CSV table of N, CA and C in Angstrom, one decimal:
chain,number,residue,atom,x,y,z
A,1,GLN,N,114.0,89.5,75.5
A,1,GLN,CA,115.0,88.6,76.0
A,1,GLN,C,115.4,89.0,77.5
A,2,VAL,N,115.2,88.1,78.4
A,2,VAL,CA,115.6,88.3,79.8
A,2,VAL,C,116.9,87.8,80.1
A,3,GLN,N,117.7,88.6,80.8
A,3,GLN,CA,119.0,88.1,81.2
A,3,GLN,C,119.0,88.0,82.8
A,4,LEU,N,119.5,86.9,83.3
A,4,LEU,CA,119.5,86.6,84.7
A,4,LEU,C,120.9,86.4,85.2
A,5,VAL,N,121.3,87.0,86.2
A,5,VAL,CA,122.7,86.9,86.8
A,5,VAL,C,122.6,86.6,88.2
A,6,GLU,N,123.1,85.4,88.6
A,6,GLU,CA,123.1,85.0,90.0
A,6,GLU,C,124.4,85.5,90.7
A,7,SER,N,124.3,85.7,92.0
A,7,SER,CA,125.5,86.0,92.8
A,7,SER,C,125.2,85.5,94.2
A,8,GLY,N,126.3,85.4,95.0
A,8,GLY,CA,126.1,85.1,96.4
A,8,GLY,C,126.6,83.7,96.8
A,9,GLY,N,126.9,82.9,95.9
A,9,GLY,CA,127.4,81.6,96.2
A,9,GLY,C,128.7,81.6,96.9
A,10,GLY,N,129.2,80.4,97.3
A,10,GLY,CA,130.5,80.4,98.0
A,10,GLY,C,130.6,79.1,98.8
A,11,LEU,N,131.6,79.1,99.7
A,11,LEU,CA,131.9,78.0,100.5
A,11,LEU,C,131.5,78.4,102.0
A,12,VAL,N,130.8,77.5,102.6
A,12,VAL,CA,130.3,77.7,103.9
A,12,VAL,C,130.3,76.4,104.7
A,13,GLN,N,130.5,76.5,106.0
A,13,GLN,CA,130.4,75.3,106.9
A,13,GLN,C,129.0,74.9,107.1
A,14,ALA,N,128.9,73.6,107.4
A,14,ALA,CA,127.5,73.1,107.7
A,14,ALA,C,126.9,73.9,108.9
A,15,GLY,N,125.7,74.2,108.8
A,15,GLY,CA,125.0,75.0,109.8
A,15,GLY,C,125.0,76.5,109.5
A,16,GLY,N,125.8,76.9,108.5
A,16,GLY,CA,125.9,78.3,108.1
A,16,GLY,C,124.8,78.7,107.2
A,17,SER,N,124.9,80.0,106.7
A,17,SER,CA,123.9,80.6,105.9
A,17,SER,C,124.6,81.2,104.7
A,18,LEU,N,123.8,81.3,103.6
A,18,LEU,CA,124.1,82.1,102.4
A,18,LEU,C,122.9,82.7,101.9
A,19,ARG,N,123.0,83.8,101.2
A,19,ARG,CA,121.9,84.5,100.5
A,19,ARG,C,122.3,84.6,99.0
A,20,LEU,N,121.5,84.0,98.2
A,20,LEU,CA,121.7,84.1,96.8
A,20,LEU,C,120.8,85.2,96.2
A,21,SER,N,121.3,85.9,95.2
A,21,SER,CA,120.6,86.9,94.6
A,21,SER,C,120.6,86.6,93.1
A,22,CYS,N,119.5,87.0,92.4
A,22,CYS,CA,119.4,86.9,91.0
A,22,CYS,C,118.8,88.2,90.4
A,23,ALA,N,119.7,88.9,89.6
A,23,ALA,CA,119.2,90.2,89.1
A,23,ALA,C,118.8,89.9,87.6
A,24,ALA,N,117.6,90.5,87.3
A,24,ALA,CA,117.0,90.3,86.0
A,24,ALA,C,117.1,91.6,85.2
A,25,SER,N,117.3,91.5,83.9
A,25,SER,CA,117.2,92.7,83.0
A,25,SER,C,116.7,92.3,81.7
A,26,GLY,N,116.2,93.2,81.0
A,26,GLY,CA,115.7,93.0,79.6
A,26,GLY,C,114.3,92.6,79.4
A,27,GLY,N,113.5,92.6,80.5
A,27,GLY,CA,112.1,92.3,80.4
A,27,GLY,C,111.3,92.9,81.5
A,28,THR,N,110.1,92.6,81.6
A,28,THR,CA,109.2,93.1,82.7
A,28,THR,C,109.2,92.1,83.8
A,29,PHE,N,110.0,92.3,84.9
A,29,PHE,CA,110.2,91.3,85.9
A,29,PHE,C,108.9,90.7,86.5
A,30,SER,N,107.9,91.6,86.7
A,30,SER,CA,106.7,91.2,87.3
A,30,SER,C,105.8,90.3,86.4
A,31,ASP,N,106.2,90.1,85.1
A,31,ASP,CA,105.5,89.2,84.2
A,31,ASP,C,105.9,87.7,84.5
A,32,TYR,N,106.9,87.5,85.3
A,32,TYR,CA,107.4,86.2,85.5
A,32,TYR,C,107.3,85.6,86.9
A,33,ALA,N,106.9,84.3,86.9
A,33,ALA,CA,107.2,83.5,88.1
A,33,ALA,C,108.7,83.2,88.1
A,34,MET,N,109.3,83.2,89.3
A,34,MET,CA,110.7,82.9,89.4
A,34,MET,C,111.0,81.6,90.2
A,35,GLY,N,112.1,81.0,89.8
A,35,GLY,CA,112.4,79.7,90.5
A,35,GLY,C,113.9,79.6,90.8
A,36,TRP,N,114.3,78.9,91.8
A,36,TRP,CA,115.6,78.5,92.0
A,36,TRP,C,115.7,77.0,91.9
A,37,PHE,N,116.7,76.6,91.1
A,37,PHE,CA,117.0,75.2,90.9
A,37,PHE,C,118.4,74.9,91.3
A,38,ARG,N,118.7,73.6,91.5
A,38,ARG,CA,120.1,73.3,91.8
A,38,ARG,C,120.4,71.9,91.1
A,39,GLN,N,121.7,71.8,90.9
A,39,GLN,CA,122.2,70.5,90.3
A,39,GLN,C,123.5,70.1,90.9
A,40,ALA,N,123.5,69.0,91.6
A,40,ALA,CA,124.7,68.5,92.2
A,40,ALA,C,125.4,67.5,91.2
A,41,PRO,N,126.7,67.3,91.4
A,41,PRO,CA,127.4,66.4,90.4
A,41,PRO,C,126.8,65.0,90.3
A,42,GLY,N,126.5,64.6,89.1
A,42,GLY,CA,126.0,63.3,88.9
A,42,GLY,C,124.5,63.2,89.2
A,43,LYS,N,123.8,64.3,89.5
A,43,LYS,CA,122.4,64.3,89.7
A,43,LYS,C,121.7,65.2,88.8
A,44,GLU,N,120.4,64.9,88.7
A,44,GLU,CA,119.5,65.7,87.8
A,44,GLU,C,119.2,67.1,88.5
A,45,ARG,N,119.0,68.1,87.6
A,45,ARG,CA,118.6,69.4,88.2
A,45,ARG,C,117.2,69.2,88.9
A,46,GLU,N,117.1,69.9,90.0
A,46,GLU,CA,115.9,69.8,90.8
A,46,GLU,C,115.4,71.2,91.2
A,47,LEU,N,114.1,71.4,91.3
A,47,LEU,CA,113.5,72.6,91.7
A,47,LEU,C,113.7,72.7,93.3
A,48,VAL,N,114.2,73.9,93.7
A,48,VAL,CA,114.4,74.1,95.1
A,48,VAL,C,113.2,75.0,95.6
A,49,ALA,N,112.9,76.0,94.9
A,49,ALA,CA,111.8,76.9,95.4
A,49,ALA,C,111.3,77.7,94.2
A,50,THR,N,110.0,78.1,94.3
A,50,THR,CA,109.5,79.0,93.2
A,50,THR,C,108.6,80.0,93.9
A,51,ILE,N,108.4,81.2,93.2
A,51,ILE,CA,107.6,82.3,93.8
A,51,ILE,C,106.8,82.9,92.7
A,52,SER,N,105.6,83.2,93.0
A,52,SER,CA,104.7,83.9,92.0
A,52,SER,C,105.1,85.3,91.7
A,53,TRP,N,104.5,85.9,90.7
A,53,TRP,CA,104.9,87.2,90.3
A,53,TRP,C,104.8,88.2,91.4
A,54,SER,N,103.7,88.1,92.2
A,54,SER,CA,103.5,89.0,93.3
A,54,SER,C,104.3,88.7,94.5
A,55,GLY,N,104.8,87.5,94.6
A,55,GLY,CA,105.5,87.1,95.9
A,55,GLY,C,104.5,86.5,96.9
A,56,ASN,N,103.3,86.5,96.6
A,56,ASN,CA,102.3,86.0,97.6
A,56,ASN,C,102.2,84.5,97.6
A,57,THR,N,102.7,83.8,96.6
A,57,THR,CA,102.6,82.3,96.6
A,57,THR,C,104.0,81.8,96.4
A,58,ARG,N,104.3,80.8,97.2
A,58,ARG,CA,105.7,80.2,97.2
A,58,ARG,C,105.5,78.7,97.4
A,59,TYR,N,106.5,78.0,96.8
A,59,TYR,CA,106.6,76.5,97.0
A,59,TYR,C,108.1,76.2,97.3
A,60,TYR,N,108.2,75.2,98.1
A,60,TYR,CA,109.6,74.7,98.5
A,60,TYR,C,109.6,73.2,98.3
A,61,ALA,N,110.8,72.7,97.9
A,61,ALA,CA,111.0,71.3,97.9
A,61,ALA,C,111.1,70.8,99.4
A,62,ASP,N,110.6,69.6,99.6
A,62,ASP,CA,110.6,69.1,101.0
A,62,ASP,C,112.0,69.1,101.6
A,63,SER,N,113.0,68.9,100.8
A,63,SER,CA,114.4,68.9,101.3
A,63,SER,C,114.9,70.2,101.9
A,64,VAL,N,114.3,71.3,101.5
A,64,VAL,CA,114.7,72.6,102.0
A,64,VAL,C,113.7,73.4,102.8
A,65,LYS,N,112.5,72.8,102.9
A,65,LYS,CA,111.4,73.5,103.6
A,65,LYS,C,111.8,73.7,105.1
A,66,GLY,N,111.5,75.0,105.5
A,66,GLY,CA,111.9,75.3,106.9
A,66,GLY,C,113.3,75.9,107.0
A,67,ARG,N,114.1,75.7,106.0
A,67,ARG,CA,115.5,76.2,106.0
A,67,ARG,C,115.8,77.3,105.0
A,68,PHE,N,115.1,77.2,103.8
A,68,PHE,CA,115.3,78.2,102.7
A,68,PHE,C,114.1,79.1,102.6
A,69,THR,N,114.3,80.3,102.2
A,69,THR,CA,113.2,81.2,101.9
A,69,THR,C,113.5,81.9,100.6
A,70,ILE,N,112.5,81.9,99.7
A,70,ILE,CA,112.6,82.6,98.5
A,70,ILE,C,111.8,83.9,98.6
A,71,SER,N,112.3,84.9,98.0
A,71,SER,CA,111.6,86.2,98.1
A,71,SER,C,112.0,87.0,96.8
A,72,ARG,N,111.2,88.1,96.5
A,72,ARG,CA,111.5,88.9,95.4
A,72,ARG,C,111.2,90.3,95.7
A,73,ASP,N,111.9,91.2,95.0
A,73,ASP,CA,111.7,92.6,95.0
A,73,ASP,C,111.5,93.1,93.6
A,74,ASN,N,110.2,93.3,93.2
A,74,ASN,CA,109.9,93.7,91.8
A,74,ASN,C,110.4,95.1,91.5
A,75,GLY,N,110.6,95.9,92.5
A,75,GLY,CA,111.2,97.2,92.3
A,75,GLY,C,112.7,97.2,91.9
A,76,LYS,N,113.3,96.1,92.4
A,76,LYS,CA,114.8,95.9,92.1
A,76,LYS,C,115.0,94.8,91.0
A,77,ASN,N,114.0,94.3,90.5
A,77,ASN,CA,114.1,93.2,89.5
A,77,ASN,C,115.0,92.1,90.0
A,78,THR,N,114.8,91.7,91.3
A,78,THR,CA,115.7,90.7,91.9
A,78,THR,C,114.9,89.7,92.7
A,79,VAL,N,115.4,88.4,92.6
A,79,VAL,CA,114.8,87.4,93.4
A,79,VAL,C,116.0,86.8,94.3
A,80,TYR,N,115.6,86.4,95.5
A,80,TYR,CA,116.6,86.0,96.5
A,80,TYR,C,116.3,84.6,97.0
A,81,LEU,N,117.3,83.9,97.4
A,81,LEU,CA,117.1,82.7,98.1
A,81,LEU,C,118.0,82.7,99.4
A,82,GLN,N,117.3,82.9,100.5
A,82,GLN,CA,118.0,82.8,101.8
A,82,GLN,C,118.1,81.4,102.2
A,83,MET,N,119.4,80.9,102.5
A,83,MET,CA,119.6,79.5,102.8
A,83,MET,C,120.2,79.5,104.2
A,84,ASN,N,119.5,78.9,105.1
A,84,ASN,CA,120.0,78.7,106.5
A,84,ASN,C,120.2,77.3,106.8
A,85,SER,N,120.9,77.0,107.9
A,85,SER,CA,121.1,75.6,108.4
A,85,SER,C,121.6,74.7,107.2
A,86,LEU,N,122.5,75.2,106.5
A,86,LEU,CA,123.0,74.5,105.3
A,86,LEU,C,123.6,73.2,105.7
A,87,LYS,N,123.4,72.2,104.8
A,87,LYS,CA,123.9,70.8,105.0
A,87,LYS,C,124.9,70.5,103.8
A,88,PRO,N,125.8,69.6,104.0
A,88,PRO,CA,126.6,69.2,102.9
A,88,PRO,C,125.9,68.7,101.6
A,89,GLU,N,124.7,68.1,101.8
A,89,GLU,CA,123.9,67.7,100.7
A,89,GLU,C,123.2,68.9,99.9
A,90,ASP,N,123.4,70.1,100.4
A,90,ASP,CA,122.9,71.3,99.7
A,90,ASP,C,124.0,71.7,98.7
A,91,THR,N,125.1,71.1,98.7
A,91,THR,CA,126.2,71.5,97.7
A,91,THR,C,125.7,71.2,96.3
A,92,ALA,N,125.8,72.2,95.5
A,92,ALA,CA,125.3,72.2,94.1
A,92,ALA,C,125.6,73.5,93.4
A,93,VAL,N,125.4,73.5,92.1
A,93,VAL,CA,125.3,74.7,91.4
A,93,VAL,C,123.8,75.2,91.4
A,94,TYR,N,123.6,76.4,91.8
A,94,TYR,CA,122.3,76.9,91.9
A,94,TYR,C,122.0,77.9,90.8
A,95,TYR,N,120.8,77.7,90.2
A,95,TYR,CA,120.4,78.5,89.0
A,95,TYR,C,119.1,79.2,89.3
A,96,CYS,N,119.0,80.4,88.9
A,96,CYS,CA,117.6,81.0,88.9
A,96,CYS,C,117.1,81.0,87.5
A,97,ALA,N,115.8,81.0,87.4
A,97,ALA,CA,115.1,80.9,86.2
A,97,ALA,C,113.8,81.7,86.2
A,98,ALA,N,113.3,82.1,85.0
A,98,ALA,CA,112.1,82.9,84.9
A,98,ALA,C,111.1,82.2,84.0
A,99,ALA,N,109.9,82.1,84.4
A,99,ALA,CA,108.8,81.4,83.7
A,99,ALA,C,107.7,82.4,83.3
A,100,THR,N,107.3,82.4,82.1
A,100,THR,CA,106.2,83.3,81.7
A,100,THR,C,104.9,82.8,82.2
A,101,VAL,N,104.7,83.0,83.5
A,101,VAL,CA,103.5,82.6,84.1
A,101,VAL,C,103.0,83.8,84.9
A,102,LYS,N,101.9,84.4,84.4
A,102,LYS,CA,101.5,85.7,85.1
A,102,LYS,C,100.9,85.4,86.5
A,103,TYR,N,100.2,84.3,86.6
A,103,TYR,CA,99.6,83.9,87.8
A,103,TYR,C,100.0,82.5,88.2
A,104,GLY,N,100.2,82.3,89.5
A,104,GLY,CA,100.6,81.0,90.0
A,104,GLY,C,102.1,80.7,89.9
A,105,LEU,N,102.4,79.4,90.0
A,105,LEU,CA,103.8,79.0,90.0
A,105,LEU,C,104.2,78.1,88.9
A,106,ALA,N,105.4,77.9,88.7
A,106,ALA,CA,105.9,77.0,87.7
A,106,ALA,C,106.8,76.0,88.4
A,107,TYR,N,106.5,74.7,88.1
A,107,TYR,CA,107.2,73.6,88.9
A,107,TYR,C,108.2,72.8,88.1
A,108,GLY,N,108.0,72.7,86.8
A,108,GLY,CA,108.9,71.9,85.9
A,108,GLY,C,109.9,72.8,85.2
A,109,ASP,N,111.1,72.3,85.0
A,109,ASP,CA,112.1,73.1,84.4
A,109,ASP,C,111.7,73.4,83.0
A,110,GLY,N,110.9,72.6,82.4
A,110,GLY,CA,110.4,72.9,81.0
A,110,GLY,C,109.5,74.1,80.9
A,111,GLU,N,109.0,74.5,82.0
A,111,GLU,CA,108.1,75.7,82.0
A,111,GLU,C,108.9,77.0,82.1
A,112,TYR,N,110.2,76.9,82.3
A,112,TYR,CA,111.0,78.1,82.5
A,112,TYR,C,111.6,78.5,81.1
A,113,ASP,N,111.6,79.8,80.9
A,113,ASP,CA,112.0,80.3,79.6
A,113,ASP,C,113.4,80.9,79.6
A,114,TYR,N,113.8,81.3,80.7
A,114,TYR,CA,115.2,82.0,80.8
A,114,TYR,C,115.9,81.5,82.1
A,115,TRP,N,117.2,81.3,81.9
A,115,TRP,CA,118.1,80.7,82.9
A,115,TRP,C,119.3,81.6,83.2
A,116,GLY,N,119.7,81.6,84.4
A,116,GLY,CA,121.0,82.2,84.7
A,116,GLY,C,122.2,81.3,84.5
A,117,GLN,N,123.4,81.7,84.7
A,117,GLN,CA,124.6,80.9,84.4
A,117,GLN,C,124.9,80.0,85.6
A,118,GLY,N,124.3,80.3,86.7
A,118,GLY,CA,124.6,79.4,87.9
A,118,GLY,C,125.6,80.0,88.8
A,119,THR,N,125.5,79.6,90.1
A,119,THR,CA,126.5,80.0,91.1
A,119,THR,C,126.7,78.8,92.0
A,120,GLN,N,128.0,78.5,92.3
A,120,GLN,CA,128.3,77.3,93.1
A,120,GLN,C,128.1,77.6,94.6
A,121,VAL,N,127.5,76.6,95.2
A,121,VAL,CA,127.3,76.6,96.7
A,121,VAL,C,128.0,75.3,97.2
A,122,THR,N,129.0,75.5,98.1
A,122,THR,CA,129.6,74.3,98.6
A,122,THR,C,129.5,74.4,100.1
A,123,VAL,N,129.0,73.3,100.7
A,123,VAL,CA,128.8,73.2,102.2
A,123,VAL,C,129.8,72.2,102.7
A,124,SER,N,130.7,72.5,103.5
A,124,SER,CA,131.6,71.6,104.1
A,124,SER,C,131.1,71.0,105.4
A,125,SER,N,131.5,69.8,105.7
A,125,SER,CA,131.0,69.1,106.9
A,125,SER,C,132.0,69.4,108.1
């Protein structure tokens, strides 16, 4: 059983930056592809970014491409989401998730086996 704990959310002005972290425990971190999702009020949960077990392959939603960067440190069992040039439409609860995919990426939330509790990101205009 893998436990995921997110941190780093908060309130930031438009144009600002935040760095989310997700610490994993209870499993072999490098066995998992990792993803960041978000869910805004009244909207469906959406994939923001995903990264392969090695960190060599990444995918970003079009809405965040060029502004967000996903990375991982397998030695620290942690995945990060660096968010720059934040916009009010980035306001959401952000979740990290782990998918039992040894190679490649996981795009659908149904592919993910473990989820964190979420961290709120609020971007003011």
